[in-house]
mmCIF file of N, CA and C in Angstrom:
data_model
loop_
_atom_site.group_PDB
_atom_site.id
_atom_site.type_symbol
_atom_site.label_atom_id
_atom_site.label_comp_id
_atom_site.label_asym_id
_atom_site.label_seq_id
_atom_site.Cartn_x
_atom_site.Cartn_y
_atom_site.Cartn_z
ATOM 1 N N MET A 269 0.841 -1.171 0.000
ATOM 2 C CA MET A 269 0.000 0.000 0.000
ATOM 3 C C MET A 269 0.894 1.243 0.000
ATOM 4 N N ALA A 270 0.600 2.157 -0.911
ATOM 5 C CA ALA A 270 1.395 3.376 -1.019
ATOM 6 C C ALA A 270 1.004 4.360 0.073
ATOM 7 N N MET A 271 1.991 5.105 0.535
ATOM 8 C CA MET A 271 1.724 6.146 1.530
ATOM 9 C C MET A 271 1.012 7.310 0.853
ATOM 10 N N GLN A 272 0.041 7.881 1.528
ATOM 11 C CA GLN A 272 -0.675 9.040 1.022
ATOM 12 C C GLN A 272 -0.024 10.300 1.592
ATOM 13 N N SER A 273 -0.057 11.360 0.821
ATOM 14 C CA SER A 273 0.480 12.627 1.298
ATOM 15 C C SER A 273 -0.553 13.720 1.058
ATOM 16 N N ASP A 274 -0.258 14.901 1.547
ATOM 17 C CA ASP A 274 -1.158 16.022 1.307
ATOM 18 C C ASP A 274 -1.279 16.333 -0.176
ATOM 19 N N ASP A 275 -0.285 15.918 -0.975
ATOM 20 C CA ASP A 275 -0.345 16.123 -2.418
ATOM 21 C C ASP A 275 -1.434 15.276 -3.064
ATOM 22 N N ASP A 276 -1.921 14.250 -2.365
ATOM 23 C CA ASP A 276 -2.939 13.354 -2.893
ATOM 24 C C ASP A 276 -4.355 13.801 -2.546
ATOM 25 N N VAL A 277 -4.503 14.983 -1.995
ATOM 26 C CA VAL A 277 -5.805 15.496 -1.581
ATOM 27 C C VAL A 277 -6.188 16.664 -2.485
ATOM 28 N N VAL A 278 -7.422 16.619 -2.988
ATOM 29 C CA VAL A 278 -7.970 17.731 -3.759
ATOM 30 C C VAL A 278 -8.887 18.499 -2.824
ATOM 31 N N THR A 279 -8.679 19.808 -2.706
ATOM 32 C CA THR A 279 -9.455 20.618 -1.779
ATOM 33 C C THR A 279 -10.099 21.788 -2.508
ATOM 34 N N LEU A 280 -11.362 22.004 -2.187
ATOM 35 C CA LEU A 280 -12.125 23.118 -2.731
ATOM 36 C C LEU A 280 -12.658 23.928 -1.561
ATOM 37 N N VAL A 281 -12.466 25.235 -1.607
ATOM 38 C CA VAL A 281 -13.001 26.118 -0.576
ATOM 39 C C VAL A 281 -14.008 27.041 -1.258
ATOM 40 N N VAL A 282 -15.257 27.020 -0.750
ATOM 41 C CA VAL A 282 -16.316 27.834 -1.344
ATOM 42 C C VAL A 282 -16.992 28.672 -0.261
ATOM 43 N N PRO A 283 -17.613 29.782 -0.658
ATOM 44 C CA PRO A 283 -18.399 30.545 0.308
ATOM 45 C C PRO A 283 -19.516 29.669 0.876
ATOM 46 N N ALA A 284 -19.850 29.879 2.120
ATOM 47 C CA ALA A 284 -20.905 29.096 2.785
ATOM 48 C C ALA A 284 -22.266 29.643 2.368
ATOM 49 N N ARG A 285 -22.583 29.424 1.095
ATOM 50 C CA ARG A 285 -23.863 29.849 0.515
ATOM 51 C C ARG A 285 -24.376 28.737 -0.382
ATOM 52 N N SER A 286 -25.675 28.569 -0.410
ATOM 53 C CA SER A 286 -26.272 27.455 -1.155
ATOM 54 C C SER A 286 -25.980 27.510 -2.649
ATOM 55 N N ASP A 287 -25.799 28.691 -3.210
ATOM 56 C CA ASP A 287 -25.549 28.769 -4.645
ATOM 57 C C ASP A 287 -24.158 28.256 -5.040
ATOM 58 N N PHE A 288 -23.333 27.913 -4.072
ATOM 59 C CA PHE A 288 -22.012 27.353 -4.366
ATOM 60 C C PHE A 288 -21.942 25.840 -4.134
ATOM 61 N N LEU A 289 -23.035 25.219 -3.669
ATOM 62 C CA LEU A 289 -23.001 23.782 -3.393
ATOM 63 C C LEU A 289 -22.716 22.951 -4.635
ATOM 64 N N GLN A 290 -23.179 23.404 -5.770
ATOM 65 C CA GLN A 290 -22.952 22.664 -7.015
ATOM 66 C C GLN A 290 -21.454 22.460 -7.270
ATOM 67 N N LEU A 291 -20.637 23.404 -6.846
ATOM 68 C CA LEU A 291 -19.198 23.281 -7.070
ATOM 69 C C LEU A 291 -18.604 22.083 -6.334
ATOM 70 N N SER A 292 -19.120 21.766 -5.150
ATOM 71 C CA SER A 292 -18.590 20.597 -4.437
ATOM 72 C C SER A 292 -18.929 19.321 -5.196
ATOM 73 N N ARG A 293 -20.126 19.247 -5.771
ATOM 74 C CA ARG A 293 -20.504 18.079 -6.585
ATOM 75 C C ARG A 293 -19.583 17.941 -7.797
ATOM 76 N N LEU A 294 -19.338 19.045 -8.478
ATOM 77 C CA LEU A 294 -18.490 19.013 -9.672
ATOM 78 C C LEU A 294 -17.055 18.624 -9.331
ATOM 79 N N ASN A 295 -16.559 19.129 -8.204
ATOM 80 C CA ASN A 295 -15.206 18.809 -7.771
ATOM 81 C C ASN A 295 -15.075 17.310 -7.480
ATOM 82 N N VAL A 296 -16.050 16.756 -6.787
ATOM 83 C CA VAL A 296 -16.052 15.319 -6.491
ATOM 84 C C VAL A 296 -16.088 14.521 -7.796
ATOM 85 N N ALA A 297 -16.985 14.892 -8.703
ATOM 86 C CA ALA A 297 -17.128 14.157 -9.963
ATOM 87 C C ALA A 297 -15.834 14.176 -10.775
ATOM 88 N N GLY A 298 -15.227 15.337 -10.892
ATOM 89 C CA GLY A 298 -13.994 15.441 -11.662
ATOM 90 C C GLY A 298 -12.857 14.642 -11.061
ATOM 91 N N THR A 299 -12.704 14.720 -9.755
ATOM 92 C CA THR A 299 -11.631 14.004 -9.073
ATOM 93 C C THR A 299 -11.807 12.502 -9.201
ATOM 94 N N LEU A 300 -13.013 12.019 -8.976
ATOM 95 C CA LEU A 300 -13.259 10.576 -9.021
ATOM 96 C C LEU A 300 -13.251 10.041 -10.445
ATOM 97 N N GLY A 301 -13.693 10.847 -11.397
ATOM 98 C CA GLY A 301 -13.643 10.424 -12.793
ATOM 99 C C GLY A 301 -12.213 10.185 -13.245
ATOM 100 N N ASN A 302 -11.303 11.027 -12.795
ATOM 101 C CA ASN A 302 -9.891 10.855 -13.131
ATOM 102 C C ASN A 302 -9.262 9.664 -12.419
ATOM 103 N N ALA A 303 -9.899 9.180 -11.358
ATOM 104 C CA ALA A 303 -9.333 8.085 -10.565
ATOM 105 C C ALA A 303 -9.930 6.731 -10.922
ATOM 106 N N GLY A 304 -10.786 6.655 -11.929
ATOM 107 C CA GLY A 304 -11.294 5.376 -12.386
ATOM 108 C C GLY A 304 -12.541 4.864 -11.679
ATOM 109 N N PHE A 305 -13.249 5.708 -10.964
ATOM 110 C CA PHE A 305 -14.494 5.292 -10.340
ATOM 111 C C PHE A 305 -15.573 5.116 -11.403
ATOM 112 N N SER A 306 -16.536 4.236 -11.137
ATOM 113 C CA SER A 306 -17.645 4.033 -12.061
ATOM 114 C C SER A 306 -18.607 5.213 -11.979
ATOM 115 N N ILE A 307 -19.465 5.321 -12.974
ATOM 116 C CA ILE A 307 -20.466 6.401 -12.977
ATOM 117 C C ILE A 307 -21.353 6.300 -11.743
ATOM 118 N N ASP A 308 -21.753 5.087 -11.369
ATOM 119 C CA ASP A 308 -22.608 4.912 -10.187
ATOM 120 C C ASP A 308 -21.899 5.344 -8.907
ATOM 121 N N GLU A 309 -20.623 4.993 -8.769
ATOM 122 C CA GLU A 309 -19.851 5.390 -7.585
ATOM 123 C C GLU A 309 -19.696 6.910 -7.524
ATOM 124 N N ILE A 310 -19.462 7.516 -8.674
ATOM 125 C CA ILE A 310 -19.333 8.976 -8.731
ATOM 126 C C ILE A 310 -20.655 9.635 -8.354
ATOM 127 N N GLU A 311 -21.747 9.142 -8.900
ATOM 128 C CA GLU A 311 -23.064 9.717 -8.577
ATOM 129 C C GLU A 311 -23.354 9.615 -7.086
ATOM 130 N N ASP A 312 -23.044 8.461 -6.490
ATOM 131 C CA ASP A 312 -23.256 8.291 -5.050
ATOM 132 C C ASP A 312 -22.496 9.340 -4.249
ATOM 133 N N LEU A 313 -21.233 9.539 -4.579
ATOM 134 C CA LEU A 313 -20.431 10.504 -3.828
ATOM 135 C C LEU A 313 -20.825 11.948 -4.128
ATOM 136 N N LYS A 314 -21.305 12.222 -5.323
ATOM 137 C CA LYS A 314 -21.810 13.566 -5.615
ATOM 138 C C LYS A 314 -23.015 13.874 -4.735
ATOM 139 N N ILE A 315 -23.909 12.919 -4.615
ATOM 140 C CA ILE A 315 -25.084 13.102 -3.757
ATOM 141 C C ILE A 315 -24.640 13.316 -2.319
ATOM 142 N N GLY A 316 -23.739 12.469 -1.856
ATOM 143 C CA GLY A 316 -23.236 12.600 -0.488
ATOM 144 C C GLY A 316 -22.567 13.934 -0.244
ATOM 145 N N ALA A 317 -21.756 14.396 -1.189
ATOM 146 C CA ALA A 317 -21.059 15.680 -1.034
ATOM 147 C C ALA A 317 -22.046 16.833 -0.930
ATOM 148 N N GLU A 318 -23.090 16.796 -1.715
ATOM 149 C CA GLU A 318 -24.069 17.877 -1.642
ATOM 150 C C GLU A 318 -24.835 17.835 -0.327
ATOM 151 N N GLU A 319 -25.185 16.641 0.139
ATOM 152 C CA GLU A 319 -25.909 16.523 1.402
ATOM 153 C C GLU A 319 -25.054 17.000 2.577
ATOM 154 N N LEU A 320 -23.794 16.617 2.584
ATOM 155 C CA LEU A 320 -22.957 17.033 3.712
ATOM 156 C C LEU A 320 -22.692 18.525 3.678
ATOM 157 N N SER A 321 -22.507 19.095 2.508
ATOM 158 C CA SER A 321 -22.309 20.544 2.409
ATOM 159 C C SER A 321 -23.573 21.290 2.816
ATOM 160 N N ALA A 322 -24.731 20.796 2.395
ATOM 161 C CA ALA A 322 -25.995 21.434 2.768
ATOM 162 C C ALA A 322 -26.214 21.370 4.277
ATOM 163 N N THR A 323 -25.827 20.265 4.893
ATOM 164 C CA THR A 323 -25.951 20.144 6.341
ATOM 165 C C THR A 323 -25.095 21.190 7.040
ATOM 166 N N LEU A 324 -23.889 21.403 6.548
ATOM 167 C CA LEU A 324 -23.009 22.391 7.163
ATOM 168 C C LEU A 324 -23.521 23.815 6.968
ATOM 169 N N LEU A 325 -24.314 24.054 5.935
ATOM 170 C CA LEU A 325 -24.874 25.392 5.738
ATOM 171 C C LEU A 325 -25.823 25.783 6.857
ATOM 172 N N THR A 326 -26.445 24.795 7.486
ATOM 173 C CA THR A 326 -27.434 25.082 8.529
ATOM 174 C C THR A 326 -26.792 25.346 9.880
ATOM 175 N N ARG A 327 -25.508 25.104 10.007
ATOM 176 C CA ARG A 327 -24.797 25.278 11.275
ATOM 177 C C ARG A 327 -23.461 25.963 11.006
ATOM 178 N N GLY A 328 -22.834 26.391 12.066
ATOM 179 C CA GLY A 328 -21.504 26.980 11.951
ATOM 180 C C GLY A 328 -21.557 28.476 11.737
ATOM 181 N N THR A 329 -20.409 29.085 11.908
ATOM 182 C CA THR A 329 -20.299 30.532 11.798
ATOM 183 C C THR A 329 -19.318 30.959 10.719
ATOM 184 N N GLY A 330 -18.586 30.007 10.170
ATOM 185 C CA GLY A 330 -17.572 30.339 9.179
ATOM 186 C C GLY A 330 -18.173 30.813 7.873
ATOM 187 N N ASN A 331 -17.435 31.643 7.169
ATOM 188 C CA ASN A 331 -17.871 32.172 5.878
ATOM 189 C C ASN A 331 -17.606 31.208 4.737
ATOM 190 N N ARG A 332 -16.863 30.125 5.028
ATOM 191 C CA ARG A 332 -16.457 29.209 3.961
ATOM 192 C C ARG A 332 -16.700 27.762 4.381
ATOM 193 N N ILE A 333 -16.871 26.920 3.383
ATOM 194 C CA ILE A 333 -16.903 25.474 3.574
ATOM 195 C C ILE A 333 -15.758 24.907 2.756
ATOM 196 N N GLU A 334 -14.964 24.054 3.397
ATOM 197 C CA GLU A 334 -13.840 23.412 2.724
ATOM 198 C C GLU A 334 -14.191 21.945 2.496
ATOM 199 N N VAL A 335 -14.107 21.514 1.242
ATOM 200 C CA VAL A 335 -14.396 20.130 0.883
ATOM 201 C C VAL A 335 -13.117 19.514 0.334
ATOM 202 N N SER A 336 -12.671 18.423 0.968
ATOM 203 C CA SER A 336 -11.446 17.737 0.555
ATOM 204 C C SER A 336 -11.777 16.315 0.121
ATOM 205 N N ILE A 337 -11.079 15.863 -0.924
ATOM 206 C CA ILE A 337 -11.275 14.516 -1.446
ATOM 207 C C ILE A 337 -9.928 13.816 -1.487
ATOM 208 N N ARG A 338 -9.875 12.665 -0.846
ATOM 209 C CA ARG A 338 -8.658 11.839 -0.881
ATOM 210 C C ARG A 338 -9.031 10.512 -1.523
ATOM 211 N N VAL A 339 -8.316 10.174 -2.597
ATOM 212 C CA VAL A 339 -8.529 8.914 -3.290
ATOM 213 C C VAL A 339 -7.353 8.004 -2.983
ATOM 214 N N ASP A 340 -7.672 6.747 -2.659
ATOM 215 C CA ASP A 340 -6.623 5.751 -2.479
ATOM 216 C C ASP A 340 -7.017 4.492 -3.242
ATOM 217 N N GLU A 341 -6.232 3.446 -3.122
ATOM 218 C CA GLU A 341 -6.506 2.243 -3.908
ATOM 219 C C GLU A 341 -7.776 1.513 -3.485
ATOM 220 N N ASP A 342 -8.320 1.817 -2.321
ATOM 221 C CA ASP A 342 -9.528 1.168 -1.825
ATOM 222 C C ASP A 342 -10.798 1.977 -2.043
ATOM 223 N N GLY A 343 -10.679 3.277 -2.299
ATOM 224 C CA GLY A 343 -11.867 4.104 -2.447
ATOM 225 C C GLY A 343 -11.556 5.566 -2.279
ATOM 226 N N ALA A 344 -12.539 6.303 -1.767
ATOM 227 C CA ALA A 344 -12.385 7.748 -1.607
ATOM 228 C C ALA A 344 -12.998 8.187 -0.286
ATOM 229 N N THR A 345 -12.375 9.216 0.295
ATOM 230 C CA THR A 345 -12.877 9.843 1.506
ATOM 231 C C THR A 345 -13.115 11.318 1.197
ATOM 232 N N VAL A 346 -14.298 11.797 1.545
ATOM 233 C CA VAL A 346 -14.648 13.199 1.352
ATOM 234 C C VAL A 346 -14.887 13.804 2.731
ATOM 235 N N VAL A 347 -14.251 14.948 2.982
ATOM 236 C CA VAL A 347 -14.394 15.649 4.258
ATOM 237 C C VAL A 347 -14.838 17.073 3.960
ATOM 238 N N ALA A 348 -15.867 17.526 4.660
ATOM 239 C CA ALA A 348 -16.301 18.921 4.566
ATOM 240 C C ALA A 348 -16.198 19.536 5.951
ATOM 241 N N GLU A 349 -15.694 20.779 6.009
ATOM 242 C CA GLU A 349 -15.505 21.449 7.295
ATOM 243 C C GLU A 349 -15.978 22.894 7.206
ATOM 244 N N ARG A 350 -16.492 23.372 8.344
ATOM 245 C CA ARG A 350 -16.882 24.769 8.471
ATOM 246 C C ARG A 350 -16.570 25.224 9.888
ATOM 247 N N ALA A 351 -16.038 26.408 10.011
ATOM 248 C CA ALA A 351 -15.743 26.962 11.337
ATOM 249 C C ALA A 351 -17.041 27.119 12.120
ATOM 250 N N ALA A 352 -16.916 26.959 13.444
ATOM 251 C CA ALA A 352 -18.077 27.091 14.329
ATOM 252 C C ALA A 352 -17.598 27.461 15.715
ATOM 253 N N ASP A 353 -18.521 27.933 16.532
ATOM 254 C CA ASP A 353 -18.200 28.193 17.930
ATOM 255 C C ASP A 353 -17.816 26.884 18.605
ATOM 256 N N ALA A 354 -16.933 26.946 19.570
ATOM 257 C CA ALA A 354 -16.407 25.745 20.220
ATOM 258 C C ALA A 354 -17.496 24.881 20.850
ATOM 259 N N ASP A 355 -18.564 25.486 21.307
ATOM 260 C CA ASP A 355 -19.605 24.714 21.981
ATOM 261 C C ASP A 355 -20.748 24.292 21.058
ATOM 262 N N GLU A 356 -20.633 24.595 19.764
ATOM 263 C CA GLU A 356 -21.719 24.243 18.845
ATOM 264 C C GLU A 356 -21.685 22.753 18.525
ATOM 265 N N SER A 357 -22.827 22.139 18.636
ATOM 266 C CA SER A 357 -22.936 20.730 18.268
ATOM 267 C C SER A 357 -23.794 20.635 17.011
ATOM 268 N N ILE A 358 -23.762 19.479 16.393
ATOM 269 C CA ILE A 358 -24.510 19.292 15.163
ATOM 270 C C ILE A 358 -25.089 17.888 15.152
ATOM 271 N N GLU A 359 -26.316 17.806 14.710
ATOM 272 C CA GLU A 359 -26.971 16.516 14.558
ATOM 273 C C GLU A 359 -27.401 16.374 13.110
ATOM 274 N N LEU A 360 -27.406 15.150 12.653
ATOM 275 C CA LEU A 360 -27.778 14.874 11.275
ATOM 276 C C LEU A 360 -29.276 14.653 11.181
ATOM 277 N N ASP A 361 -29.905 15.323 10.239
ATOM 278 C CA ASP A 361 -31.317 15.116 9.958
ATOM 279 C C ASP A 361 -31.530 13.642 9.564
ATOM 280 N N GLU A 362 -32.606 13.038 10.048
ATOM 281 C CA GLU A 362 -32.879 11.621 9.785
ATOM 282 C C GLU A 362 -32.967 11.330 8.290
ATOM 283 N N PHE A 363 -33.599 12.215 7.530
ATOM 284 C CA PHE A 363 -33.721 12.020 6.084
ATOM 285 C C PHE A 363 -32.349 12.009 5.415
ATOM 286 N N VAL A 364 -31.480 12.940 5.799
ATOM 287 C CA VAL A 364 -30.123 12.999 5.240
ATOM 288 C C VAL A 364 -29.358 11.726 5.609
ATOM 289 N N GLY A 365 -29.523 11.250 6.845
ATOM 290 C CA GLY A 365 -28.885 10.003 7.260
ATOM 291 C C GLY A 365 -29.326 8.827 6.410
ATOM 292 N N THR A 366 -30.600 8.780 6.068
ATOM 293 C CA THR A 366 -31.118 7.711 5.211
ATOM 294 C C THR A 366 -30.493 7.774 3.821
ATOM 295 N N ILE A 367 -30.370 8.971 3.278
ATOM 296 C CA ILE A 367 -29.738 9.137 1.965
ATOM 297 C C ILE A 367 -28.286 8.675 2.021
ATOM 298 N N LEU A 368 -27.552 9.129 3.038
ATOM 299 C CA LEU A 368 -26.137 8.768 3.138
ATOM 300 C C LEU A 368 -25.947 7.272 3.360
ATOM 301 N N ASP A 369 -26.828 6.646 4.142
ATOM 302 C CA ASP A 369 -26.754 5.190 4.319
ATOM 303 C C ASP A 369 -26.856 4.470 2.983
ATOM 304 N N ALA A 370 -27.621 5.037 2.057
ATOM 305 C CA ALA A 370 -27.834 4.406 0.756
ATOM 306 C C ALA A 370 -26.683 4.632 -0.218
ATOM 307 N N VAL A 371 -25.944 5.734 -0.072
ATOM 308 C CA VAL A 371 -24.967 6.076 -1.114
ATOM 309 C C VAL A 371 -23.502 5.942 -0.711
ATOM 310 N N VAL A 372 -23.198 5.890 0.586
ATOM 311 C CA VAL A 372 -21.796 5.743 0.999
ATOM 312 C C VAL A 372 -21.664 4.595 1.983
ATOM 313 N N ASP A 373 -20.435 4.147 2.186
ATOM 314 C CA ASP A 373 -20.187 3.025 3.094
ATOM 315 C C ASP A 373 -20.153 3.452 4.550
ATOM 316 N N SER A 374 -19.676 4.661 4.814
ATOM 317 C CA SER A 374 -19.647 5.153 6.190
ATOM 318 C C SER A 374 -19.632 6.672 6.172
ATOM 319 N N PHE A 375 -20.116 7.255 7.281
ATOM 320 C CA PHE A 375 -20.073 8.702 7.425
ATOM 321 C C PHE A 375 -20.059 9.050 8.904
ATOM 322 N N ASP A 376 -19.544 10.259 9.184
ATOM 323 C CA ASP A 376 -19.447 10.725 10.556
ATOM 324 C C ASP A 376 -19.602 12.235 10.563
ATOM 325 N N LEU A 377 -20.310 12.730 11.525
ATOM 326 C CA LEU A 377 -20.504 14.153 11.716
ATOM 327 C C LEU A 377 -20.031 14.484 13.117
ATOM 328 N N ALA A 378 -19.105 15.462 13.230
ATOM 329 C CA ALA A 378 -18.513 15.727 14.542
ATOM 330 C C ALA A 378 -18.229 17.211 14.743
ATOM 331 N N SER A 379 -18.266 17.601 16.004
ATOM 332 C CA SER A 379 -17.786 18.917 16.401
ATOM 333 C C SER A 379 -16.311 18.768 16.741
ATOM 334 N N THR A 380 -15.501 19.723 16.298
ATOM 335 C CA THR A 380 -14.073 19.731 16.600
ATOM 336 C C THR A 380 -13.782 21.004 17.394
ATOM 337 N N PRO A 381 -12.581 21.157 17.909
ATOM 338 C CA PRO A 381 -12.261 22.398 18.630
ATOM 339 C C PRO A 381 -12.388 23.659 17.775
ATOM 340 N N THR A 382 -12.270 23.519 16.461
ATOM 341 C CA THR A 382 -12.321 24.697 15.591
ATOM 342 C C THR A 382 -13.573 24.777 14.732
ATOM 343 N N GLY A 383 -14.401 23.745 14.744
ATOM 344 C CA GLY A 383 -15.584 23.816 13.895
ATOM 345 C C GLY A 383 -16.332 22.506 13.804
ATOM 346 N N LEU A 384 -16.945 22.319 12.654
ATOM 347 C CA LEU A 384 -17.750 21.140 12.381
ATOM 348 C C LEU A 384 -17.119 20.376 11.229
ATOM 349 N N ARG A 385 -17.109 19.056 11.339
ATOM 350 C CA ARG A 385 -16.489 18.232 10.301
ATOM 351 C C ARG A 385 -17.429 17.080 9.953
ATOM 352 N N PHE A 386 -17.609 16.888 8.656
ATOM 353 C CA PHE A 386 -18.425 15.814 8.138
ATOM 354 C C PHE A 386 -17.532 14.968 7.239
ATOM 355 N N THR A 387 -17.441 13.686 7.518
ATOM 356 C CA THR A 387 -16.588 12.777 6.757
ATOM 357 C C THR A 387 -17.426 11.648 6.188
ATOM 358 N N MET A 388 -17.176 11.286 4.932
ATOM 359 C CA MET A 388 -17.828 10.112 4.359
ATOM 360 C C MET A 388 -16.818 9.315 3.549
ATOM 361 N N ARG A 389 -17.075 8.024 3.439
ATOM 362 C CA ARG A 389 -16.155 7.108 2.762
ATOM 363 C C ARG A 389 -16.947 6.210 1.822
ATOM 364 N N LYS A 390 -16.422 6.028 0.626
ATOM 365 C CA LYS A 390 -16.989 5.110 -0.362
ATOM 366 C C LYS A 390 -15.867 4.205 -0.832
ATOM 367 N N ARG A 391 -16.048 2.908 -0.635
ATOM 368 C CA ARG A 391 -15.054 1.934 -1.102
ATOM 369 C C ARG A 391 -15.327 1.584 -2.547
ATOM 370 N N LEU A 392 -14.247 1.353 -3.286
ATOM 371 C CA LEU A 392 -14.378 0.879 -4.664
ATOM 372 C C LEU A 392 -14.931 -0.541 -4.634
ATOM 373 N N ARG A 393 -15.835 -0.813 -5.515
ATOM 374 C CA ARG A 393 -16.373 -2.166 -5.637
ATOM 375 C C ARG A 393 -15.408 -2.996 -6.476
ATOM 376 N N ASP A 394 -15.481 -4.312 -6.308
ATOM 377 C CA ASP A 394 -14.621 -5.185 -7.120
ATOM 378 C C ASP A 394 -14.910 -4.946 -8.597
ATOM 379 N N ARG A 395 -13.849 -4.866 -9.337
ATOM 380 C CA ARG A 395 -13.967 -4.638 -10.803
ATOM 381 C C ARG A 395 -13.955 -5.944 -11.520
#
């Protein structure tokens, strides 16, 4: 297994406004398309990226949302972050959780010392 570095991460920073959510979907699609993911796998992660970014729009105080994509030989991990007050917590809407259960293998939503972080993982299926 090859070591991953920060050079292997694609990061997009957008204003925390709904009219910029489409950019996170496009960034995910472009990155995964170049990495050999199937159309279905790309669509799943595009849906997940939009849901996680939309969730972060409802919470946090930061002016920006940062979406990072790391591809490895087993799949892809997408992380979205937004600054927030230290005591702010976040819960996932049940409907969004149902969508994410259907399109990704795992996801986590957490408060960090500097903000809110949403992580999701999609494993490559056997080819």
